[in-house]
Amino acid sequence: MKINRTIGALFLAGLIFQSCNDDNNDGENTPVNDNIKIENFSKESAFVFGMPGFENLNITTLISSSDVLPGSPNFVFGASQTGWES
């Protein structure tokens, strides 16, 4: 009886994972959204650089603590180095 439940559970799991397949195999390319700008939005430069083998990376900055947001002039971005507040 246990083997039937195991096979049934595996079959059900396989069916669920197969139904989640969302590949676009129509041969059509996904259109590029021209409204998305990949550029520096911060007035500060990036503090990183491409290591050997990755010289062609486009490194950009989004926001820094010295930036002023037009919609929220009193907001100050204060990130911690590790991403965790202590």
PDB file of N, CA and C in Angstrom:
ATOM      1  N   MET A   1       0.819  -1.198   0.000  1.00  0.00           N
ATOM      2  CA  MET A   1       0.000   0.000   0.000  1.00  0.00           C
ATOM      3  C   MET A   1       0.860   1.257   0.000  1.00  0.00           C
ATOM      4  N   LYS A   2       1.999   1.183   0.732  1.00  0.00           N
ATOM      5  CA  LYS A   2       2.873   2.346   0.800  1.00  0.00           C
ATOM      6  C   LYS A   2       3.488   2.671  -0.558  1.00  0.00           C
ATOM      7  N   ILE A   3       3.802   1.625  -1.329  1.00  0.00           N
ATOM      8  CA  ILE A   3       4.412   1.832  -2.638  1.00  0.00           C
ATOM      9  C   ILE A   3       3.424   2.508  -3.586  1.00  0.00           C
ATOM     10  N   ASN A   4       2.151   2.184  -3.478  1.00  0.00           N
ATOM     11  CA  ASN A   4       1.144   2.824  -4.325  1.00  0.00           C
ATOM     12  C   ASN A   4       1.025   4.311  -4.002  1.00  0.00           C
ATOM     13  N   ARG A   5       1.080   4.640  -2.728  1.00  0.00           N
ATOM     14  CA  ARG A   5       1.019   6.057  -2.341  1.00  0.00           C
ATOM     15  C   ARG A   5       2.257   6.808  -2.828  1.00  0.00           C
ATOM     16  N   THR A   6       3.418   6.158  -2.738  1.00  0.00           N
ATOM     17  CA  THR A   6       4.653   6.795  -3.189  1.00  0.00           C
ATOM     18  C   THR A   6       4.612   7.028  -4.690  1.00  0.00           C
ATOM     19  N   ILE A   7       4.202   6.030  -5.450  1.00  0.00           N
ATOM     20  CA  ILE A   7       4.103   6.186  -6.910  1.00  0.00           C
ATOM     21  C   ILE A   7       3.066   7.236  -7.255  1.00  0.00           C
ATOM     22  N   GLY A   8       1.950   7.233  -6.553  1.00  0.00           N
ATOM     23  CA  GLY A   8       0.917   8.239  -6.793  1.00  0.00           C
ATOM     24  C   GLY A   8       1.407   9.647  -6.485  1.00  0.00           C
ATOM     25  N   ALA A   9       2.149   9.806  -5.390  1.00  0.00           N
ATOM     26  CA  ALA A   9       2.682  11.123  -5.035  1.00  0.00           C
ATOM     27  C   ALA A   9       3.705  11.577  -6.063  1.00  0.00           C
ATOM     28  N   LEU A  10       4.572  10.672  -6.528  1.00  0.00           N
ATOM     29  CA  LEU A  10       5.555  11.033  -7.555  1.00  0.00           C
ATOM     30  C   LEU A  10       4.873  11.412  -8.865  1.00  0.00           C
ATOM     31  N   PHE A  11       3.842  10.668  -9.233  1.00  0.00           N
ATOM     32  CA  PHE A  11       3.101  10.990 -10.442  1.00  0.00           C
ATOM     33  C   PHE A  11       2.433  12.359 -10.333  1.00  0.00           C
ATOM     34  N   LEU A  12       1.820  12.620  -9.190  1.00  0.00           N
ATOM     35  CA  LEU A  12       1.160  13.908  -8.981  1.00  0.00           C
ATOM     36  C   LEU A  12       2.177  15.052  -8.995  1.00  0.00           C
ATOM     37  N   ALA A  13       3.323  14.849  -8.350  1.00  0.00           N
ATOM     38  CA  ALA A  13       4.356  15.887  -8.348  1.00  0.00           C
ATOM     39  C   ALA A  13       4.874  16.128  -9.763  1.00  0.00           C
ATOM     40  N   GLY A  14       5.074  15.067 -10.515  1.00  0.00           N
ATOM     41  CA  GLY A  14       5.519  15.221 -11.904  1.00  0.00           C
ATOM     42  C   GLY A  14       4.501  15.960 -12.740  1.00  0.00           C
ATOM     43  N   LEU A  15       3.237  15.663 -12.534  1.00  0.00           N
ATOM     44  CA  LEU A  15       2.169  16.342 -13.264  1.00  0.00           C
ATOM     45  C   LEU A  15       2.121  17.826 -12.920  1.00  0.00           C
ATOM     46  N   ILE A  16       2.282  18.134 -11.648  1.00  0.00           N
ATOM     47  CA  ILE A  16       2.272  19.542 -11.222  1.00  0.00           C
ATOM     48  C   ILE A  16       3.449  20.297 -11.811  1.00  0.00           C
ATOM     49  N   PHE A  17       4.638  19.704 -11.742  1.00  0.00           N
ATOM     50  CA  PHE A  17       5.812  20.395 -12.284  1.00  0.00           C
ATOM     51  C   PHE A  17       5.742  20.531 -13.795  1.00  0.00           C
ATOM     52  N   GLN A  18       5.173  19.560 -14.477  1.00  0.00           N
ATOM     53  CA  GLN A  18       5.040  19.655 -15.920  1.00  0.00           C
ATOM     54  C   GLN A  18       4.058  20.750 -16.298  1.00  0.00           C
ATOM     55  N   SER A  19       3.001  20.929 -15.520  1.00  0.00           N
ATOM     56  CA  SER A  19       2.006  21.948 -15.837  1.00  0.00           C
ATOM     57  C   SER A  19       2.535  23.353 -15.588  1.00  0.00           C
ATOM     58  N   CYS A  20       3.618  23.472 -14.824  1.00  0.00           N
ATOM     59  CA  CYS A  20       4.219  24.780 -14.570  1.00  0.00           C
ATOM     60  C   CYS A  20       5.181  25.196 -15.677  1.00  0.00           C
ATOM     61  N   ASN A  21       5.333  24.387 -16.689  1.00  0.00           N
ATOM     62  CA  ASN A  21       6.241  24.695 -17.783  1.00  0.00           C
ATOM     63  C   ASN A  21       5.679  25.881 -18.557  1.00  0.00           C
ATOM     64  N   ASP A  22       6.379  26.989 -18.545  1.00  0.00           N
ATOM     65  CA  ASP A  22       5.914  28.217 -19.181  1.00  0.00           C
ATOM     66  C   ASP A  22       6.897  28.663 -20.258  1.00  0.00           C
ATOM     67  N   ASP A  23       7.462  27.731 -20.964  1.00  0.00           N
ATOM     68  CA  ASP A  23       8.418  28.078 -22.012  1.00  0.00           C
ATOM     69  C   ASP A  23       7.686  28.620 -23.226  1.00  0.00           C
ATOM     70  N   ASN A  24       8.306  29.575 -23.868  1.00  0.00           N
ATOM     71  CA  ASN A  24       7.768  30.136 -25.101  1.00  0.00           C
ATOM     72  C   ASN A  24       8.546  29.510 -26.250  1.00  0.00           C
ATOM     73  N   ASN A  25       8.073  28.376 -26.735  1.00  0.00           N
ATOM     74  CA  ASN A  25       8.773  27.660 -27.786  1.00  0.00           C
ATOM     75  C   ASN A  25       8.150  27.891 -29.155  1.00  0.00           C
ATOM     76  N   ASP A  26       7.519  29.033 -29.338  1.00  0.00           N
ATOM     77  CA  ASP A  26       6.879  29.333 -30.615  1.00  0.00           C
ATOM     78  C   ASP A  26       7.870  29.805 -31.663  1.00  0.00           C
ATOM     79  N   GLY A  27       9.135  29.952 -31.288  1.00  0.00           N
ATOM     80  CA  GLY A  27      10.120  30.453 -32.227  1.00  0.00           C
ATOM     81  C   GLY A  27      10.159  31.970 -32.286  1.00  0.00           C
ATOM     82  N   GLU A  28       9.327  32.615 -31.509  1.00  0.00           N
ATOM     83  CA  GLU A  28       9.306  34.074 -31.495  1.00  0.00           C
ATOM     84  C   GLU A  28      10.229  34.579 -30.398  1.00  0.00           C
ATOM     85  N   ASN A  29      10.905  35.676 -30.661  1.00  0.00           N
ATOM     86  CA  ASN A  29      11.752  36.298 -29.654  1.00  0.00           C
ATOM     87  C   ASN A  29      10.909  37.182 -28.754  1.00  0.00           C
ATOM     88  N   THR A  30      11.265  37.245 -27.490  1.00  0.00           N
ATOM     89  CA  THR A  30      10.572  38.115 -26.558  1.00  0.00           C
ATOM     90  C   THR A  30      10.927  39.563 -26.896  1.00  0.00           C
ATOM     91  N   PRO A  31       9.949  40.437 -27.044  1.00  0.00           N
ATOM     92  CA  PRO A  31      10.262  41.825 -27.388  1.00  0.00           C
ATOM     93  C   PRO A  31      10.996  42.536 -26.256  1.00  0.00           C
ATOM     94  N   VAL A  32      11.849  43.468 -26.627  1.00  0.00           N
ATOM     95  CA  VAL A  32      12.613  44.243 -25.663  1.00  0.00           C
ATOM     96  C   VAL A  32      11.801  45.469 -25.275  1.00  0.00           C
ATOM     97  N   ASN A  33      11.726  45.755 -23.978  1.00  0.00           N
ATOM     98  CA  ASN A  33      11.015  46.931 -23.497  1.00  0.00           C
ATOM     99  C   ASN A  33      11.945  48.128 -23.607  1.00  0.00           C
ATOM    100  N   ASP A  34      11.671  49.022 -24.545  1.00  0.00           N
ATOM    101  CA  ASP A  34      12.519  50.196 -24.770  1.00  0.00           C
ATOM    102  C   ASP A  34      12.345  51.259 -23.695  1.00  0.00           C
ATOM    103  N   ASN A  35      11.340  51.122 -22.812  1.00  0.00           N
ATOM    104  CA  ASN A  35      11.120  52.104 -21.757  1.00  0.00           C
ATOM    105  C   ASN A  35      12.056  51.911 -20.573  1.00  0.00           C
ATOM    106  N   ILE A  36      12.733  50.781 -20.506  1.00  0.00           N
ATOM    107  CA  ILE A  36      13.652  50.510 -19.409  1.00  0.00           C
ATOM    108  C   ILE A  36      15.015  51.074 -19.760  1.00  0.00           C
ATOM    109  N   LYS A  37      15.525  51.959 -18.912  1.00  0.00           N
ATOM    110  CA  LYS A  37      16.826  52.583 -19.143  1.00  0.00           C
ATOM    111  C   LYS A  37      17.849  51.966 -18.201  1.00  0.00           C
ATOM    112  N   ILE A  38      18.915  51.424 -18.764  1.00  0.00           N
ATOM    113  CA  ILE A  38      20.011  50.892 -17.952  1.00  0.00           C
ATOM    114  C   ILE A  38      21.109  51.938 -18.015  1.00  0.00           C
ATOM    115  N   GLU A  39      21.137  52.793 -17.026  1.00  0.00           N
ATOM    116  CA  GLU A  39      22.126  53.869 -16.979  1.00  0.00           C
ATOM    117  C   GLU A  39      22.328  54.271 -15.519  1.00  0.00           C
ATOM    118  N   ASN A  40      23.294  55.141 -15.289  1.00  0.00           N
ATOM    119  CA  ASN A  40      23.539  55.645 -13.940  1.00  0.00           C
ATOM    120  C   ASN A  40      22.448  56.636 -13.569  1.00  0.00           C
ATOM    121  N   PHE A  41      21.749  56.353 -12.495  1.00  0.00           N
ATOM    122  CA  PHE A  41      20.748  57.287 -11.985  1.00  0.00           C
ATOM    123  C   PHE A  41      21.271  58.048 -10.778  1.00  0.00           C
ATOM    124  N   SER A  42      22.348  57.591 -10.193  1.00  0.00           N
ATOM    125  CA  SER A  42      22.945  58.254  -9.044  1.00  0.00           C
ATOM    126  C   SER A  42      24.013  59.227  -9.514  1.00  0.00           C
ATOM    127  N   LYS A  43      24.239  60.271  -8.723  1.00  0.00           N
ATOM    128  CA  LYS A  43      25.320  61.195  -9.075  1.00  0.00           C
ATOM    129  C   LYS A  43      26.684  60.653  -8.647  1.00  0.00           C
ATOM    130  N   GLU A  44      26.681  59.600  -7.825  1.00  0.00           N
ATOM    131  CA  GLU A  44      27.930  58.960  -7.404  1.00  0.00           C
ATOM    132  C   GLU A  44      28.329  57.901  -8.427  1.00  0.00           C
ATOM    133  N   SER A  45      29.612  57.728  -8.611  1.00  0.00           N
ATOM    134  CA  SER A  45      30.077  56.688  -9.514  1.00  0.00           C
ATOM    135  C   SER A  45      30.082  55.349  -8.789  1.00  0.00           C
ATOM    136  N   ALA A  46      30.135  54.282  -9.565  1.00  0.00           N
ATOM    137  CA  ALA A  46      30.165  52.939  -8.972  1.00  0.00           C
ATOM    138  C   ALA A  46      31.523  52.699  -8.330  1.00  0.00           C
ATOM    139  N   PHE A  47      31.522  52.033  -7.193  1.00  0.00           N
ATOM    140  CA  PHE A  47      32.762  51.754  -6.470  1.00  0.00           C
ATOM    141  C   PHE A  47      33.295  50.363  -6.791  1.00  0.00           C
ATOM    142  N   VAL A  48      32.849  49.773  -7.870  1.00  0.00           N
ATOM    143  CA  VAL A  48      33.297  48.448  -8.274  1.00  0.00           C
ATOM    144  C   VAL A  48      33.854  48.528  -9.687  1.00  0.00           C
ATOM    145  N   PHE A  49      34.545  47.501 -10.084  1.00  0.00           N
ATOM    146  CA  PHE A  49      35.088  47.446 -11.434  1.00  0.00           C
ATOM    147  C   PHE A  49      35.046  46.001 -11.909  1.00  0.00           C
ATOM    148  N   GLY A  50      35.093  45.845 -13.215  1.00  0.00           N
ATOM    149  CA  GLY A  50      35.078  44.505 -13.789  1.00  0.00           C
ATOM    150  C   GLY A  50      36.435  43.841 -13.623  1.00  0.00           C
ATOM    151  N   MET A  51      36.428  42.637 -13.111  1.00  0.00           N
ATOM    152  CA  MET A  51      37.657  41.871 -12.942  1.00  0.00           C
ATOM    153  C   MET A  51      38.108  41.334 -14.300  1.00  0.00           C
ATOM    154  N   PRO A  52      39.330  40.828 -14.379  1.00  0.00           N
ATOM    155  CA  PRO A  52      39.809  40.268 -15.651  1.00  0.00           C
ATOM    156  C   PRO A  52      38.853  39.186 -16.166  1.00  0.00           C
ATOM    157  N   GLY A  53      38.514  39.315 -17.413  1.00  0.00           N
ATOM    158  CA  GLY A  53      37.549  38.409 -18.025  1.00  0.00           C
ATOM    159  C   GLY A  53      36.150  38.990 -18.057  1.00  0.00           C
ATOM    160  N   PHE A  54      35.908  40.059 -17.301  1.00  0.00           N
ATOM    161  CA  PHE A  54      34.590  40.690 -17.244  1.00  0.00           C
ATOM    162  C   PHE A  54      34.698  42.185 -17.539  1.00  0.00           C
ATOM    163  N   GLU A  55      35.602  42.563 -18.416  1.00  0.00           N
ATOM    164  CA  GLU A  55      35.826  43.981 -18.701  1.00  0.00           C
ATOM    165  C   GLU A  55      34.649  44.632 -19.422  1.00  0.00           C
ATOM    166  N   ASN A  56      33.820  43.859 -20.084  1.00  0.00           N
ATOM    167  CA  ASN A  56      32.722  44.409 -20.878  1.00  0.00           C
ATOM    168  C   ASN A  56      31.426  44.579 -20.085  1.00  0.00           C
ATOM    169  N   LEU A  57      31.483  44.451 -18.768  1.00  0.00           N
ATOM    170  CA  LEU A  57      30.292  44.650 -17.950  1.00  0.00           C
ATOM    171  C   LEU A  57      29.875  46.109 -17.959  1.00  0.00           C
ATOM    172  N   ASN A  58      28.591  46.344 -17.924  1.00  0.00           N
ATOM    173  CA  ASN A  58      28.063  47.698 -17.806  1.00  0.00           C
ATOM    174  C   ASN A  58      27.631  47.879 -16.355  1.00  0.00           C
ATOM    175  N   ILE A  59      28.486  48.481 -15.532  1.00  0.00           N
ATOM    176  CA  ILE A  59      28.218  48.648 -14.100  1.00  0.00           C
ATOM    177  C   ILE A  59      27.585  50.019 -13.888  1.00  0.00           C
ATOM    178  N   THR A  60      26.414  50.018 -13.256  1.00  0.00           N
ATOM    179  CA  THR A  60      25.688  51.265 -13.037  1.00  0.00           C
ATOM    180  C   THR A  60      25.323  51.404 -11.561  1.00  0.00           C
ATOM    181  N   THR A  61      25.001  52.619 -11.161  1.00  0.00           N
ATOM    182  CA  THR A  61      24.530  52.870  -9.803  1.00  0.00           C
ATOM    183  C   THR A  61      23.093  53.375  -9.874  1.00  0.00           C
ATOM    184  N   LEU A  62      22.293  52.951  -8.912  1.00  0.00           N
ATOM    185  CA  LEU A  62      20.887  53.325  -8.892  1.00  0.00           C
ATOM    186  C   LEU A  62      20.624  54.466  -7.917  1.00  0.00           C
ATOM    187  N   ILE A  63      21.110  54.329  -6.685  1.00  0.00           N
ATOM    188  CA  ILE A  63      20.870  55.359  -5.676  1.00  0.00           C
ATOM    189  C   ILE A  63      21.994  55.297  -4.644  1.00  0.00           C
ATOM    190  N   SER A  64      22.323  56.450  -4.099  1.00  0.00           N
ATOM    191  CA  SER A  64      23.303  56.524  -3.017  1.00  0.00           C
ATOM    192  C   SER A  64      22.776  57.478  -1.954  1.00  0.00           C
ATOM    193  N   SER A  65      23.480  57.565  -0.827  1.00  0.00           N
ATOM    194  CA  SER A  65      22.994  58.396   0.279  1.00  0.00           C
ATOM    195  C   SER A  65      23.053  59.887  -0.044  1.00  0.00           C
ATOM    196  N   SER A  66      23.834  60.271  -1.035  1.00  0.00           N
ATOM    197  CA  SER A  66      23.913  61.699  -1.379  1.00  0.00           C
ATOM    198  C   SER A  66      22.871  62.113  -2.414  1.00  0.00           C
ATOM    199  N   ASP A  67      22.116  61.176  -2.954  1.00  0.00           N
ATOM    200  CA  ASP A  67      21.088  61.498  -3.941  1.00  0.00           C
ATOM    201  C   ASP A  67      19.831  62.018  -3.270  1.00  0.00           C
ATOM    202  N   VAL A  68      19.133  62.920  -3.944  1.00  0.00           N
ATOM    203  CA  VAL A  68      17.857  63.461  -3.471  1.00  0.00           C
ATOM    204  C   VAL A  68      16.787  63.022  -4.460  1.00  0.00           C
ATOM    205  N   LEU A  69      15.764  62.342  -3.954  1.00  0.00           N
ATOM    206  CA  LEU A  69      14.677  61.900  -4.810  1.00  0.00           C
ATOM    207  C   LEU A  69      13.690  63.044  -4.993  1.00  0.00           C
ATOM    208  N   PRO A  70      13.289  63.341  -6.235  1.00  0.00           N
ATOM    209  CA  PRO A  70      12.379  64.471  -6.467  1.00  0.00           C
ATOM    210  C   PRO A  70      11.049  64.349  -5.727  1.00  0.00           C
ATOM    211  N   GLY A  71      10.496  63.138  -5.614  1.00  0.00           N
ATOM    212  CA  GLY A  71       9.205  62.955  -4.956  1.00  0.00           C
ATOM    213  C   GLY A  71       9.308  62.876  -3.444  1.00  0.00           C
ATOM    214  N   SER A  72      10.507  62.654  -2.913  1.00  0.00           N
ATOM    215  CA  SER A  72      10.715  62.512  -1.468  1.00  0.00           C
ATOM    216  C   SER A  72      12.026  63.194  -1.074  1.00  0.00           C
ATOM    217  N   PRO A  73      12.059  64.521  -1.028  1.00  0.00           N
ATOM    218  CA  PRO A  73      13.324  65.215  -0.776  1.00  0.00           C
ATOM    219  C   PRO A  73      13.899  64.962   0.619  1.00  0.00           C
ATOM    220  N   ASN A  74      13.092  64.528   1.588  1.00  0.00           N
ATOM    221  CA  ASN A  74      13.601  64.273   2.933  1.00  0.00           C
ATOM    222  C   ASN A  74      14.115  62.843   3.125  1.00  0.00           C
ATOM    223  N   PHE A  75      13.957  61.993   2.089  1.00  0.00           N
ATOM    224  CA  PHE A  75      14.400  60.609   2.185  1.00  0.00           C
ATOM    225  C   PHE A  75      15.917  60.548   2.037  1.00  0.00           C
ATOM    226  N   VAL A  76      16.558  59.830   2.963  1.00  0.00           N
ATOM    227  CA  VAL A  76      18.004  59.609   2.881  1.00  0.00           C
ATOM    228  C   VAL A  76      18.227  58.108   2.828  1.00  0.00           C
ATOM    229  N   PHE A  77      18.879  57.644   1.754  1.00  0.00           N
ATOM    230  CA  PHE A  77      19.164  56.225   1.604  1.00  0.00           C
ATOM    231  C   PHE A  77      20.381  55.900   2.453  1.00  0.00           C
ATOM    232  N   GLY A  78      20.243  54.964   3.379  1.00  0.00           N
ATOM    233  CA  GLY A  78      21.355  54.581   4.233  1.00  0.00           C
ATOM    234  C   GLY A  78      21.496  53.073   4.259  1.00  0.00           C
ATOM    235  N   ALA A  79      22.289  52.542   3.348  1.00  0.00           N
ATOM    236  CA  ALA A  79      22.471  51.087   3.284  1.00  0.00           C
ATOM    237  C   ALA A  79      23.625  50.665   4.173  1.00  0.00           C
ATOM    238  N   SER A  80      23.524  49.455   4.695  1.00  0.00           N
ATOM    239  CA  SER A  80      24.644  48.915   5.437  1.00  0.00           C
ATOM    240  C   SER A  80      25.461  48.030   4.507  1.00  0.00           C
ATOM    241  N   GLN A  81      26.685  47.822   4.849  1.00  0.00           N
ATOM    242  CA  GLN A  81      27.596  47.124   3.969  1.00  0.00           C
ATOM    243  C   GLN A  81      27.169  45.688   3.710  1.00  0.00           C
ATOM    244  N   THR A  82      26.664  45.013   4.703  1.00  0.00           N
ATOM    245  CA  THR A  82      26.276  43.617   4.543  1.00  0.00           C
ATOM    246  C   THR A  82      24.815  43.451   4.187  1.00  0.00           C
ATOM    247  N   GLY A  83      24.040  44.504   4.273  1.00  0.00           N
ATOM    248  CA  GLY A  83      22.611  44.414   4.024  1.00  0.00           C
ATOM    249  C   GLY A  83      21.813  44.112   5.268  1.00  0.00           C
ATOM    250  N   TRP A  84      22.458  43.874   6.386  1.00  0.00           N
ATOM    251  CA  TRP A  84      21.797  43.603   7.656  1.00  0.00           C
ATOM    252  C   TRP A  84      21.983  44.778   8.586  1.00  0.00           C
ATOM    253  N   GLU A  85      20.928  45.189   9.234  1.00  0.00           N
ATOM    254  CA  GLU A  85      21.045  46.262  10.220  1.00  0.00           C
ATOM    255  C   GLU A  85      21.448  45.660  11.554  1.00  0.00           C
ATOM    256  N   SER A  86      22.311  46.364  12.267  1.00  0.00           N
ATOM    257  CA  SER A  86      22.712  45.839  13.568  1.00  0.00           C
ATOM    258  C   SER A  86      22.283  46.754  14.679  1.00  0.00           C
TER     259      SER A  86
END
